[in-house]
PDB file of C-alpha atoms in Angstrom:
ATOM      1  CA  MET A  82     -76.789 -46.044   0.460  1.00 40.00           C
ATOM      2  CA  SER A  83     -77.315 -48.314   3.462  1.00 44.00           C
ATOM      3  CA  GLY A  84     -74.968 -51.132   4.339  1.00 42.00           C
ATOM      4  CA  GLN A  85     -77.680 -53.685   3.534  1.00 56.00           C
ATOM      5  CA  GLN A  86     -77.469 -52.756  -0.149  1.00 83.00           C
ATOM      6  CA  TYR A  87     -73.859 -53.893  -0.488  1.00 91.00           C
ATOM      7  CA  ASP A  88     -72.973 -57.437  -1.456  1.00 93.00           C
ATOM      8  CA  ILE A  89     -69.643 -59.213  -1.452  1.00 95.00           C
ATOM      9  CA  ARG A  90     -69.662 -60.269  -5.102  1.00 94.00           C
ATOM     10  CA  THR A  91     -70.081 -56.689  -6.275  1.00 95.00           C
ATOM     11  CA  PHE A  92     -67.475 -55.509  -3.794  1.00 96.00           C
ATOM     12  CA  LEU A  93     -64.891 -58.025  -4.994  1.00 95.00           C
ATOM     13  CA  SER A  94     -65.609 -57.223  -8.630  1.00 94.00           C
ATOM     14  CA  LYS A  95     -64.211 -53.745  -7.961  1.00 94.00           C
ATOM     15  CA  HIS A  96     -60.832 -55.353  -7.322  1.00 93.00           C
ATOM     16  CA  ARG A  97     -60.399 -57.093 -10.682  1.00 88.00           C
ATOM     17  CA  ASP A  98     -58.482 -54.207 -12.221  1.00 81.00           C
ATOM     18  CA  TYR A  99     -55.119 -54.221 -10.490  1.00 81.00           C
ATOM     19  CA  LYS A 100     -53.807 -51.242 -12.462  1.00 79.00           C
ATOM     20  CA  SER A 101     -56.022 -48.574 -10.951  1.00 82.00           C
ATOM     21  CA  SER A 102     -57.142 -47.474  -7.515  1.00 91.00           C
ATOM     22  CA  VAL A 103     -60.547 -48.502  -6.201  1.00 95.00           C
ATOM     23  CA  THR A 104     -63.156 -45.946  -5.220  1.00 95.00           C
ATOM     24  CA  TYR A 105     -64.727 -46.757  -1.857  1.00 96.00           C
ATOM     25  CA  GLU A 106     -67.708 -45.231  -0.125  1.00 95.00           C
ATOM     26  CA  LEU A 107     -67.380 -44.637   3.588  1.00 94.00           C
ATOM     27  CA  GLU A 108     -70.504 -46.668   4.377  1.00 95.00           C
ATOM     28  CA  GLU A 109     -69.179 -49.452   2.177  1.00 97.00           C
ATOM     29  CA  LEU A 110     -66.004 -49.676   4.256  1.00 97.00           C
ATOM     30  CA  LYS A 111     -68.022 -49.728   7.478  1.00 96.00           C
ATOM     31  CA  TRP A 112     -70.141 -52.526   6.008  1.00 97.00           C
ATOM     32  CA  LEU A 113     -66.991 -54.457   5.058  1.00 98.00           C
ATOM     33  CA  ILE A 114     -65.482 -54.174   8.533  1.00 98.00           C
ATOM     34  CA  GLY A 115     -68.741 -55.176  10.192  1.00 97.00           C
ATOM     35  CA  ARG A 116     -69.179 -58.198   7.947  1.00 97.00           C
ATOM     36  CA  VAL A 117     -65.654 -59.484   8.345  1.00 97.00           C
ATOM     37  CA  ARG A 118     -65.839 -59.112  12.104  1.00 96.00           C
ATOM     38  CA  MET A 119     -68.887 -61.400  12.118  1.00 95.00           C
ATOM     39  CA  VAL A 120     -67.109 -63.894   9.846  1.00 95.00           C
ATOM     40  CA  MET A 121     -64.063 -63.942  12.133  1.00 95.00           C
ATOM     41  CA  ALA A 122     -66.034 -64.074  15.365  1.00 92.00           C
ATOM     42  CA  ASP A 123     -65.128 -67.714  16.028  1.00 90.00           C
ATOM     43  CA  GLU A 124     -61.415 -67.363  15.255  1.00 96.00           C
ATOM     44  CA  LYS A 125     -59.077 -67.400  18.233  1.00 97.00           C
ATOM     45  CA  ALA A 126     -55.556 -66.069  18.790  1.00 98.00           C
ATOM     46  CA  LEU A 127     -54.238 -69.437  17.537  1.00 98.00           C
ATOM     47  CA  ILE A 128     -56.032 -70.766  14.485  1.00 98.00           C
ATOM     48  CA  GLU A 129     -55.613 -74.211  12.949  1.00 97.00           C
ATOM     49  CA  VAL A 130     -55.194 -74.442   9.183  1.00 97.00           C
ATOM     50  CA  ARG A 131     -55.100 -77.578   7.066  1.00 95.00           C
ATOM     51  CA  HIS A 132     -52.775 -78.211   4.138  1.00 95.00           C
ATOM     52  CA  PRO A 133     -52.515 -77.717   1.208  1.00 95.00           C
ATOM     53  CA  VAL A 134     -51.974 -74.028   1.846  1.00 97.00           C
ATOM     54  CA  ASN A 135     -50.075 -71.108   0.346  1.00 98.00           C
ATOM     55  CA  ILE A 136     -48.297 -69.101   3.059  1.00 98.00           C
ATOM     56  CA  VAL A 137     -47.755 -65.439   2.180  1.00 98.00           C
ATOM     57  CA  GLY A 138     -45.495 -62.971   3.968  1.00 98.00           C
ATOM     58  CA  ASP A 139     -45.587 -59.179   4.126  1.00 98.00           C
ATOM     59  CA  ILE A 140     -47.513 -57.386   1.341  1.00 98.00           C
ATOM     60  CA  HIS A 141     -47.141 -53.775   2.545  1.00 98.00           C
ATOM     61  CA  GLY A 142     -49.633 -52.067   0.272  1.00 97.00           C
ATOM     62  CA  GLN A 143     -48.214 -53.569  -2.955  1.00 97.00           C
ATOM     63  CA  TYR A 144     -51.588 -54.241  -4.509  1.00 96.00           C
ATOM     64  CA  GLN A 145     -50.352 -55.175  -7.975  1.00 95.00           C
ATOM     65  CA  ASP A 146     -48.023 -57.743  -6.475  1.00 96.00           C
ATOM     66  CA  LEU A 147     -50.900 -59.221  -4.470  1.00 96.00           C
ATOM     67  CA  HIS A 148     -52.609 -59.782  -7.826  1.00 95.00           C
ATOM     68  CA  ARG A 149     -49.437 -61.401  -9.146  1.00 94.00           C
ATOM     69  CA  ILE A 150     -49.566 -63.865  -6.269  1.00 96.00           C
ATOM     70  CA  PHE A 151     -53.191 -64.717  -6.947  1.00 95.00           C
ATOM     71  CA  ASN A 152     -52.526 -65.021 -10.660  1.00 92.00           C
ATOM     72  CA  ALA A 153     -49.685 -67.464 -10.015  1.00 91.00           C
ATOM     73  CA  CYS A 154     -51.094 -69.493  -7.137  1.00 93.00           C
ATOM     74  CA  GLY A 155     -54.841 -69.225  -7.771  1.00 91.00           C
ATOM     75  CA  MET A 156     -57.637 -67.263  -6.179  1.00 88.00           C
ATOM     76  CA  PRO A 157     -58.942 -68.427  -2.788  1.00 86.00           C
ATOM     77  CA  ALA A 158     -61.625 -70.940  -3.716  1.00 80.00           C
ATOM     78  CA  ASN A 159     -62.492 -74.614  -3.390  1.00 71.00           C
ATOM     79  CA  ARG A 160     -58.986 -75.889  -4.122  1.00 79.00           C
ATOM     80  CA  THR A 161     -56.795 -72.992  -2.996  1.00 90.00           C
ATOM     81  CA  ARG A 162     -56.166 -72.028   0.627  1.00 96.00           C
ATOM     82  CA  TYR A 163     -54.115 -69.047   1.827  1.00 98.00           C
ATOM     83  CA  LEU A 164     -52.512 -68.056   5.099  1.00 98.00           C
ATOM     84  CA  PHE A 165     -51.220 -64.464   5.251  1.00 98.00           C
ATOM     85  CA  LEU A 166     -48.672 -63.577   7.931  1.00 98.00           C
ATOM     86  CA  GLY A 167     -49.556 -59.901   8.383  1.00 98.00           C
ATOM     87  CA  ASP A 168     -48.264 -56.455   7.422  1.00 98.00           C
ATOM     88  CA  TYR A 169     -50.903 -55.698   4.814  1.00 98.00           C
ATOM     89  CA  VAL A 170     -50.653 -51.921   5.172  1.00 98.00           C
ATOM     90  CA  ASP A 171     -47.982 -49.185   5.238  1.00 98.00           C
ATOM     91  CA  ARG A 172     -45.032 -48.300   3.036  1.00 96.00           C
ATOM     92  CA  GLY A 173     -46.579 -49.364  -0.293  1.00 95.00           C
ATOM     93  CA  PRO A 174     -48.854 -47.163  -2.436  1.00 95.00           C
ATOM     94  CA  GLN A 175     -52.181 -49.019  -2.052  1.00 97.00           C
ATOM     95  CA  SER A 176     -52.659 -50.211   1.501  1.00 98.00           C
ATOM     96  CA  LEU A 177     -56.399 -49.624   1.334  1.00 98.00           C
ATOM     97  CA  GLU A 178     -56.870 -51.795  -1.749  1.00 98.00           C
ATOM     98  CA  VAL A 179     -54.757 -54.574  -0.238  1.00 98.00           C
ATOM     99  CA  ILE A 180     -56.591 -54.761   3.062  1.00 98.00           C
ATOM    100  CA  CYS A 181     -60.040 -54.323   1.502  1.00 98.00           C
ATOM    101  CA  CYS A 182     -59.401 -57.004  -1.111  1.00 97.00           C
ATOM    102  CA  LEU A 183     -58.192 -59.456   1.521  1.00 98.00           C
ATOM    103  CA  LEU A 184     -61.073 -58.698   3.873  1.00 98.00           C
ATOM    104  CA  GLY A 185     -63.537 -59.130   1.019  1.00 97.00           C
ATOM    105  CA  LEU A 186     -62.020 -62.502   0.160  1.00 97.00           C
ATOM    106  CA  LYS A 187     -62.221 -63.487   3.825  1.00 97.00           C
ATOM    107  CA  ILE A 188     -65.958 -62.818   3.747  1.00 97.00           C
ATOM    108  CA  ALA A 189     -66.440 -64.717   0.477  1.00 96.00           C
ATOM    109  CA  PHE A 190     -64.188 -67.676   1.375  1.00 96.00           C
ATOM    110  CA  PRO A 191     -63.923 -67.765   5.185  1.00 95.00           C
ATOM    111  CA  ASN A 192     -62.407 -71.254   5.276  1.00 94.00           C
ATOM    112  CA  LYS A 193     -59.954 -70.623   2.446  1.00 95.00           C
ATOM    113  CA  ILE A 194     -58.224 -67.421   3.518  1.00 97.00           C
ATOM    114  CA  PHE A 195     -56.713 -66.721   6.933  1.00 98.00           C
ATOM    115  CA  LEU A 196     -55.251 -63.393   8.015  1.00 98.00           C
ATOM    116  CA  LEU A 197     -52.780 -63.084  10.879  1.00 98.00           C
ATOM    117  CA  ARG A 198     -51.854 -59.785  12.456  1.00 98.00           C
ATOM    118  CA  GLY A 199     -48.504 -58.122  11.804  1.00 98.00           C
ATOM    119  CA  ASN A 200     -46.731 -55.384  13.710  1.00 98.00           C
ATOM    120  CA  HIS A 201     -47.996 -52.837  11.150  1.00 98.00           C
ATOM    121  CA  GLU A 202     -51.558 -53.727  12.110  1.00 98.00           C
ATOM    122  CA  GLN A 203     -51.013 -51.534  15.172  1.00 98.00           C
ATOM    123  CA  GLU A 204     -52.266 -47.974  15.289  1.00 98.00           C
ATOM    124  CA  PHE A 205     -49.083 -46.352  16.561  1.00 97.00           C
ATOM    125  CA  ILE A 206     -47.208 -47.905  13.619  1.00 97.00           C
ATOM    126  CA  ASN A 207     -49.664 -47.412  10.747  1.00 98.00           C
ATOM    127  CA  LYS A 208     -50.266 -43.844  11.871  1.00 98.00           C
ATOM    128  CA  GLU A 209     -46.633 -43.105  10.971  1.00 97.00           C
ATOM    129  CA  TYR A 210     -45.704 -45.405   8.083  1.00 97.00           C
ATOM    130  CA  GLY A 211     -48.271 -44.754   5.396  1.00 97.00           C
ATOM    131  CA  PHE A 212     -51.752 -46.111   6.063  1.00 98.00           C
ATOM    132  CA  TRP A 213     -53.035 -43.006   7.822  1.00 98.00           C
ATOM    133  CA  ALA A 214     -51.504 -40.705   5.203  1.00 98.00           C
ATOM    134  CA  GLU A 215     -53.209 -42.711   2.454  1.00 98.00           C
ATOM    135  CA  LEU A 216     -56.611 -42.487   4.143  1.00 98.00           C
ATOM    136  CA  GLU A 217     -56.145 -38.766   4.824  1.00 97.00           C
ATOM    137  CA  LYS A 218     -55.381 -38.228   1.145  1.00 96.00           C
ATOM    138  CA  ARG A 219     -58.408 -40.183  -0.057  1.00 96.00           C
ATOM    139  CA  PHE A 220     -61.072 -38.969   2.375  1.00 96.00           C
ATOM    140  CA  PRO A 221     -61.913 -35.729   4.194  1.00 96.00           C
ATOM    141  CA  TYR A 222     -60.029 -35.533   7.485  1.00 96.00           C
ATOM    142  CA  GLY A 223     -62.917 -36.379   9.815  1.00 96.00           C
ATOM    143  CA  LEU A 224     -64.066 -39.324   7.707  1.00 96.00           C
ATOM    144  CA  ALA A 225     -60.502 -40.563   7.308  1.00 97.00           C
ATOM    145  CA  LEU A 226     -59.983 -40.480  11.066  1.00 98.00           C
ATOM    146  CA  GLY A 227     -63.173 -42.453  11.684  1.00 97.00           C
ATOM    147  CA  ILE A 228     -62.371 -45.214   9.206  1.00 97.00           C
ATOM    148  CA  PHE A 229     -58.755 -45.326  10.411  1.00 98.00           C
ATOM    149  CA  LYS A 230     -60.012 -46.022  13.932  1.00 98.00           C
ATOM    150  CA  GLU A 231     -62.419 -48.685  12.672  1.00 98.00           C
ATOM    151  CA  PHE A 232     -59.707 -50.524  10.758  1.00 98.00           C
ATOM    152  CA  ASN A 233     -57.394 -50.498  13.765  1.00 98.00           C
ATOM    153  CA  ASP A 234     -60.201 -51.714  15.983  1.00 98.00           C
ATOM    154  CA  LEU A 235     -60.653 -54.616  13.565  1.00 98.00           C
ATOM    155  CA  PHE A 236     -56.919 -55.347  13.597  1.00 98.00           C
ATOM    156  CA  GLY A 237     -57.190 -56.042  17.317  1.00 97.00           C
ATOM    157  CA  TYR A 238     -59.360 -59.065  16.504  1.00 97.00           C
ATOM    158  CA  LEU A 239     -56.936 -60.658  14.025  1.00 98.00           C
ATOM    159  CA  PRO A 240     -55.413 -64.011  15.057  1.00 98.00           C
ATOM    160  CA  LEU A 241     -51.783 -63.922  16.164  1.00 98.00           C
ATOM    161  CA  ALA A 242     -50.550 -67.379  15.164  1.00 98.00           C
ATOM    162  CA  ALA A 243     -51.539 -70.364  13.061  1.00 98.00           C
ATOM    163  CA  LEU A 244     -50.808 -74.067  13.345  1.00 98.00           C
ATOM    164  CA  VAL A 245     -50.691 -75.759   9.957  1.00 98.00           C
ATOM    165  CA  SER A 246     -51.570 -79.457  10.078  1.00 94.00           C
ATOM    166  CA  GLU A 247     -50.387 -79.628  13.705  1.00 96.00           C
ATOM    167  CA  LYS A 248     -46.695 -79.395  12.760  1.00 97.00           C
ATOM    168  CA  ILE A 249     -45.947 -75.928  11.313  1.00 98.00           C
ATOM    169  CA  LEU A 250     -46.282 -72.908  13.600  1.00 98.00           C
ATOM    170  CA  CYS A 251     -46.710 -69.566  11.855  1.00 98.00           C
ATOM    171  CA  MET A 252     -46.655 -65.995  13.124  1.00 98.00           C
ATOM    172  CA  HIS A 253     -45.578 -62.587  11.874  1.00 98.00           C
ATOM    173  CA  GLY A 254     -42.672 -61.840  14.181  1.00 98.00           C
ATOM    174  CA  GLY A 255     -41.117 -64.659  16.154  1.00 98.00           C
ATOM    175  CA  LEU A 256     -40.618 -66.696  19.291  1.00 98.00           C
ATOM    176  CA  SER A 257     -40.939 -65.543  22.864  1.00 98.00           C
ATOM    177  CA  PRO A 258     -39.638 -66.400  26.326  1.00 98.00           C
ATOM    178  CA  HIS A 259     -43.331 -66.512  27.277  1.00 98.00           C
ATOM    179  CA  LEU A 260     -44.082 -69.317  24.784  1.00 98.00           C
ATOM    180  CA  ASN A 261     -43.853 -72.686  26.533  1.00 97.00           C
ATOM    181  CA  SER A 262     -46.818 -74.534  25.022  1.00 98.00           C
ATOM    182  CA  LEU A 263     -49.455 -74.138  22.358  1.00 98.00           C
ATOM    183  CA  ASP A 264     -51.900 -73.469  25.166  1.00 98.00           C
ATOM    184  CA  ASP A 265     -50.032 -70.218  25.832  1.00 98.00           C
ATOM    185  CA  LEU A 266     -51.202 -69.143  22.371  1.00 98.00           C
ATOM    186  CA  ARG A 267     -54.693 -70.556  22.767  1.00 98.00           C
ATOM    187  CA  ASN A 268     -55.123 -68.685  26.045  1.00 98.00           C
ATOM    188  CA  ILE A 269     -54.480 -65.235  24.547  1.00 98.00           C
ATOM    189  CA  GLU A 270     -57.746 -63.338  24.648  1.00 97.00           C
ATOM    190  CA  LEU A 271     -58.890 -61.310  21.667  1.00 97.00           C
ATOM    191  CA  PRO A 272     -59.255 -58.473  20.924  1.00 96.00           C
ATOM    192  CA  GLN A 273     -55.790 -57.122  21.683  1.00 96.00           C
ATOM    193  CA  PHE A 274     -56.187 -53.376  21.244  1.00 95.00           C
ATOM    194  CA  VAL A 275     -53.140 -52.410  23.294  1.00 93.00           C
ATOM    195  CA  VAL A 276     -50.159 -54.755  23.057  1.00 96.00           C
ATOM    196  CA  GLY A 277     -48.215 -54.874  26.291  1.00 94.00           C
ATOM    197  CA  ASP A 278     -44.454 -54.492  26.515  1.00 94.00           C
ATOM    198  CA  GLN A 279     -42.422 -57.665  27.109  1.00 95.00           C
ATOM    199  CA  SER A 280     -45.462 -59.815  26.384  1.00 98.00           C
ATOM    200  CA  LEU A 281     -46.081 -62.919  24.300  1.00 98.00           C
ATOM    201  CA  VAL A 282     -48.311 -60.911  21.974  1.00 98.00           C
ATOM    202  CA  GLN A 283     -45.609 -58.307  21.402  1.00 98.00           C
ATOM    203  CA  ASP A 284     -43.037 -60.983  20.563  1.00 98.00           C
ATOM    204  CA  LEU A 285     -45.390 -62.732  18.131  1.00 98.00           C
ATOM    205  CA  LEU A 286     -45.613 -59.426  16.256  1.00 98.00           C
ATOM    206  CA  TRP A 287     -42.041 -58.126  16.613  1.00 98.00           C
ATOM    207  CA  ALA A 288     -39.353 -60.704  17.526  1.00 98.00           C
ATOM    208  CA  ASP A 289     -36.444 -61.559  15.194  1.00 98.00           C
ATOM    209  CA  PRO A 290     -34.019 -64.468  14.849  1.00 98.00           C
ATOM    210  CA  ALA A 291     -30.342 -63.582  15.131  1.00 97.00           C
ATOM    211  CA  LEU A 292     -27.382 -65.673  13.968  1.00 93.00           C
ATOM    212  CA  ASP A 293     -24.972 -64.307  16.554  1.00 89.00           C
ATOM    213  CA  SER A 294     -27.300 -64.805  19.520  1.00 91.00           C
ATOM    214  CA  GLN A 295     -27.980 -67.534  22.053  1.00 95.00           C
ATOM    215  CA  GLY A 296     -31.175 -67.604  24.047  1.00 97.00           C
ATOM    216  CA  PHE A 297     -33.230 -64.410  24.163  1.00 98.00           C
ATOM    217  CA  ALA A 298     -31.882 -60.872  24.280  1.00 97.00           C
ATOM    218  CA  PRO A 299     -33.398 -57.383  23.912  1.00 97.00           C
ATOM    219  CA  ASN A 300     -33.996 -56.385  20.310  1.00 97.00           C
ATOM    220  CA  LYS A 301     -31.789 -53.296  20.302  1.00 95.00           C
ATOM    221  CA  LEU A 302     -32.271 -52.575  16.610  1.00 94.00           C
ATOM    222  CA  ARG A 303     -36.051 -52.292  16.816  1.00 96.00           C
ATOM    223  CA  GLU A 304     -36.041 -51.132  20.435  1.00 95.00           C
ATOM    224  CA  VAL A 305     -38.982 -53.425  21.083  1.00 96.00           C
ATOM    225  CA  SER A 306     -39.380 -57.150  21.834  1.00 97.00           C
ATOM    226  CA  VAL A 307     -36.516 -59.668  21.613  1.00 98.00           C
ATOM    227  CA  ILE A 308     -34.082 -61.455  19.363  1.00 98.00           C
ATOM    228  CA  PHE A 309     -33.599 -65.213  19.681  1.00 98.00           C
ATOM    229  CA  GLY A 310     -30.897 -67.681  18.704  1.00 98.00           C
ATOM    230  CA  GLU A 311     -30.888 -71.003  16.903  1.00 98.00           C
ATOM    231  CA  ASP A 312     -30.969 -72.804  20.241  1.00 98.00           C
ATOM    232  CA  ILE A 313     -34.375 -71.290  20.980  1.00 98.00           C
ATOM    233  CA  VAL A 314     -35.730 -72.562  17.662  1.00 98.00           C
ATOM    234  CA  TYR A 315     -34.540 -76.100  18.382  1.00 98.00           C
ATOM    235  CA  LYS A 316     -35.919 -76.047  21.925  1.00 98.00           C
ATOM    236  CA  THR A 317     -39.283 -74.651  20.832  1.00 98.00           C
ATOM    237  CA  CYS A 318     -39.701 -77.178  18.026  1.00 98.00           C
ATOM    238  CA  HIS A 319     -38.892 -80.019  20.427  1.00 98.00           C
ATOM    239  CA  LYS A 320     -41.109 -78.725  23.213  1.00 98.00           C
ATOM    240  CA  LEU A 321     -44.101 -77.975  20.967  1.00 98.00           C
ATOM    241  CA  LYS A 322     -43.521 -81.021  18.698  1.00 98.00           C
ATOM    242  CA  LEU A 323     -43.118 -78.889  15.578  1.00 98.00           C
ATOM    243  CA  ASP A 324     -41.418 -79.600  12.276  1.00 97.00           C
ATOM    244  CA  LEU A 325     -41.070 -75.982  11.190  1.00 98.00           C
ATOM    245  CA  ILE A 326     -41.619 -72.366  12.231  1.00 98.00           C
ATOM    246  CA  VAL A 327     -42.689 -69.891   9.518  1.00 98.00           C
ATOM    247  CA  ARG A 328     -42.629 -66.135  10.004  1.00 98.00           C
ATOM    248  CA  GLY A 329     -42.430 -62.869   8.045  1.00 98.00           C
ATOM    249  CA  HIS A 330     -41.351 -59.439   9.300  1.00 97.00           C
ATOM    250  CA  GLN A 331     -37.968 -59.145   7.537  1.00 97.00           C
ATOM    251  CA  VAL A 332     -36.996 -58.516   3.929  1.00 97.00           C
ATOM    252  CA  MET A 333     -35.313 -61.492   2.253  1.00 97.00           C
ATOM    253  CA  ARG A 334     -33.095 -60.806  -0.722  1.00 95.00           C
ATOM    254  CA  ASN A 335     -34.383 -63.933  -2.471  1.00 95.00           C
ATOM    255  CA  GLY A 336     -37.877 -63.910  -0.990  1.00 97.00           C
ATOM    256  CA  TYR A 337     -37.153 -66.398   1.766  1.00 98.00           C
ATOM    257  CA  GLY A 338     -34.342 -67.377   4.117  1.00 97.00           C
ATOM    258  CA  PHE A 339     -33.703 -70.387   6.336  1.00 97.00           C
ATOM    259  CA  PHE A 340     -32.464 -70.317   9.928  1.00 98.00           C
ATOM    260  CA  ALA A 341     -31.527 -72.967  12.501  1.00 97.00           C
ATOM    261  CA  ASN A 342     -30.793 -75.795  10.056  1.00 97.00           C
ATOM    262  CA  ARG A 343     -34.077 -75.158   8.206  1.00 97.00           C
ATOM    263  CA  LYS A 344     -36.240 -75.398  11.298  1.00 98.00           C
ATOM    264  CA  LEU A 345     -37.322 -71.777  10.740  1.00 98.00           C
ATOM    265  CA  VAL A 346     -37.999 -69.934   7.508  1.00 98.00           C
ATOM    266  CA  THR A 347     -38.756 -66.256   6.921  1.00 98.00           C
ATOM    267  CA  ILE A 348     -41.121 -65.431   4.046  1.00 98.00           C
ATOM    268  CA  PHE A 349     -41.364 -61.982   2.466  1.00 98.00           C
ATOM    269  CA  SER A 350     -43.892 -61.403  -0.317  1.00 98.00           C
ATOM    270  CA  ALA A 351     -43.393 -57.791  -1.442  1.00 98.00           C
ATOM    271  CA  PRO A 352     -40.928 -57.738  -4.385  1.00 97.00           C
ATOM    272  CA  MET A 353     -38.795 -54.636  -4.939  1.00 95.00           C
ATOM    273  CA  TYR A 354     -39.723 -53.505  -1.428  1.00 94.00           C
ATOM    274  CA  ASP A 355     -36.120 -52.461  -0.990  1.00 90.00           C
ATOM    275  CA  THR A 356     -35.134 -50.687  -4.201  1.00 89.00           C
ATOM    276  CA  THR A 357     -31.444 -50.963  -3.355  1.00 91.00           C
ATOM    277  CA  LEU A 358     -31.656 -54.657  -2.518  1.00 90.00           C
ATOM    278  CA  LYS A 359     -34.098 -55.309  -5.411  1.00 93.00           C
ATOM    279  CA  ASN A 360     -35.475 -58.202  -3.421  1.00 96.00           C
ATOM    280  CA  ARG A 361     -37.560 -61.009  -4.793  1.00 97.00           C
ATOM    281  CA  ALA A 362     -40.752 -62.118  -3.087  1.00 98.00           C
ATOM    282  CA  ALA A 363     -41.810 -65.630  -2.142  1.00 98.00           C
ATOM    283  CA  VAL A 364     -44.852 -67.723  -1.295  1.00 98.00           C
ATOM    284  CA  LEU A 365     -44.361 -70.975   0.631  1.00 98.00           C
ATOM    285  CA  VAL A 366     -46.561 -73.771  -0.708  1.00 97.00           C
ATOM    286  CA  VAL A 367     -47.339 -76.672   1.625  1.00 96.00           C
ATOM    287  CA  ALA A 368     -48.663 -79.231  -0.838  1.00 94.00           C
ATOM    288  CA  ARG A 369     -51.269 -81.943  -0.417  1.00 93.00           C
ATOM    289  CA  ASP A 370     -48.553 -84.534   0.236  1.00 92.00           C
ATOM    290  CA  LYS A 371     -46.955 -82.156   2.799  1.00 90.00           C
ATOM    291  CA  THR A 372     -43.940 -81.440   0.610  1.00 94.00           C
ATOM    292  CA  MET A 373     -42.922 -77.788   0.460  1.00 95.00           C
ATOM    293  CA  ARG A 374     -41.788 -75.549  -2.358  1.00 96.00           C
ATOM    294  CA  PHE A 375     -41.529 -71.841  -3.060  1.00 97.00           C
ATOM    295  CA  TYR A 376     -43.060 -69.632  -5.679  1.00 95.00           C
ATOM    296  CA  LEU A 377     -40.777 -66.675  -6.346  1.00 96.00           C
ATOM    297  CA  LEU A 378     -41.799 -63.307  -7.747  1.00 95.00           C
ATOM    298  CA  ASN A 379     -39.001 -61.417  -9.422  1.00 95.00           C
ATOM    299  CA  PRO A 380     -38.776 -57.651  -8.876  1.00 91.00           C
ATOM    300  CA  LEU A 381     -40.170 -55.617 -11.747  1.00 82.00           C
ATOM    301  CA  GLU A 382     -38.995 -52.205 -12.814  1.00 70.00           C
ATOM    302  CA  LYS A 383     -42.326 -51.442 -14.491  1.00 53.00           C
ATOM    303  CA  LYS A 384     -45.340 -52.007 -12.289  1.00 47.00           C
ATOM    304  CA  GLU A 385     -47.706 -51.881 -15.287  1.00 44.00           C
ATOM    305  CA  ASP A 386     -46.192 -55.203 -16.371  1.00 40.00           C
ATOM    306  CA  ALA A 387     -46.824 -56.760 -12.968  1.00 37.00           C
ATOM    307  CA  TYR A 388     -49.664 -59.150 -13.728  1.00 34.00           C
ATOM    308  CA  GLY A 389     -48.165 -62.588 -14.134  1.00 35.00           C
ATOM    309  CA  VAL A 390     -44.790 -61.380 -15.385  1.00 33.00           C
ATOM    310  CA  GLY A 391     -41.403 -62.107 -13.833  1.00 35.00           C
ATOM    311  CA  PHE A 392     -42.704 -65.114 -11.954  1.00 33.00           C
ATOM    312  CA  ARG A 393     -41.163 -68.532 -11.550  1.00 35.00           C
ATOM    313  CA  LYS A 394     -41.369 -71.616  -9.362  1.00 36.00           C
ATOM    314  CA  ASN A 395     -38.449 -72.530  -7.136  1.00 35.00           C
ATOM    315  CA  PHE A 396     -37.903 -75.574  -4.946  1.00 30.00           C
ATOM    316  CA  VAL A 397     -36.629 -75.577  -1.375  1.00 31.00           C
ATOM    317  CA  ASP A 398     -33.202 -77.011  -2.148  1.00 30.00           C
ATOM    318  CA  ASP A 399     -32.404 -74.299  -4.686  1.00 29.00           C
ATOM    319  CA  GLN A 400     -31.322 -71.907  -1.975  1.00 30.00           C
ATOM    320  CA  SER A 401     -30.520 -71.763   1.701  1.00 31.00           C
ATOM    321  CA  GLY A 402     -28.943 -69.467   4.245  1.00 32.00           C
ATOM    322  CA  TYR A 403     -30.457 -66.738   6.351  1.00 32.00           C
ATOM    323  CA  ASN A 404     -30.351 -63.229   4.906  1.00 36.00           C
ATOM    324  CA  GLY A 405     -32.606 -60.993   6.942  1.00 38.00           C
ATOM    325  CA  HIS A 406     -33.055 -57.253   6.590  1.00 34.00           C
ATOM    326  CA  ASP A 407     -35.083 -55.411   9.198  1.00 33.00           C
ATOM    327  CA  LEU A 408     -38.209 -53.462   8.324  1.00 33.00           C
TER     328      LEU A 408
END
C-alpha cells in the first residue's frame, strides 16, 4: 500500500481502543513521519503558544494514561489546546502507540497540539531505555532499525522550548548559563541531530533545579548538563520578563512540585511511573483568564480500569514544596 492511500482520520481511529496495542504497517509509519515533518516545517526551536492550554509532562510510553488525560481534559480540537514537554518514549510498555497517537493528532490539529523534545527523544538514550527494544520486538530487525532511525531523525526537528502567552517559559529540562535572552532560544537552528556537550540545547533537555545549590554547577547525578539554584530562577524570570517557568524531566510524588517561591514548577504526567513512590500525575491548566490549576491522575493498580478512573481536579494552593526524583 502506498503512502498516498493513508489518511489521518483512519489512522487516528486506530487509537480509540486504549486497552490493546495498535498494528502499524511500516509504510504507514513512514507516511506519518513524512506528514508530520511537513506540518512542523514552520515551527522553530522556540514556539509561541496561546492560552488556554493544558501543559503535559513526561508520558514515557504509558499509553493508557495518555488516554486518561484526554478523557479528563478533552481531545485536541477547537476548544482544547495541548503543550507536551517531551519524553514520549522509553520505560513504559507502549512508546510506539504514544508517539504515533501524538504525531497523528499533530497532523490533524496542528494549531492545537504542540510537542517539545525531551532528553529521551535522543537516539543514544532511547536505544537503551526501551523504545528500540519495543521496535525490535514488533518488527523484523532490519525494518525496526530503519524506522528507529526515522523516528530519531524526526526528533531532531522537535521544538526545544515554548513561550505561553509571552509570560510562561516551558522546556523539558531546565535553565542554562547560555540562556540570557529569548533570542538565544530563537536563534537555535533546527534540526539538532547531535546535541553538543555544555550547550544551551543540552541544558534545555537535561538540566535540573536543586534546593541546595546557588548559581550553576555540574549535574553530578546525571553526569550531563547542570543543576541550578533558586537564584538562577529569579534572575532568569527578571531578565526574560517571565511570570513562571514550567518543566518536566523529574518524577513528582504528587504530580507536580514548586521551586523558587513558585516561580518554577515541575510537571510529571505518568502516574505509577515509580512503583515504590506510587506517584500521581498532573496536567497544568492555564485557563482562559490566565488562572492556573492542576488536574491530578491518581496511580492505578489495575491498568484495565485506567480510562477516566482515579482522576480528580486539584487547585494550585492545595499543595506546594519541591519534591523531585531523577529519571
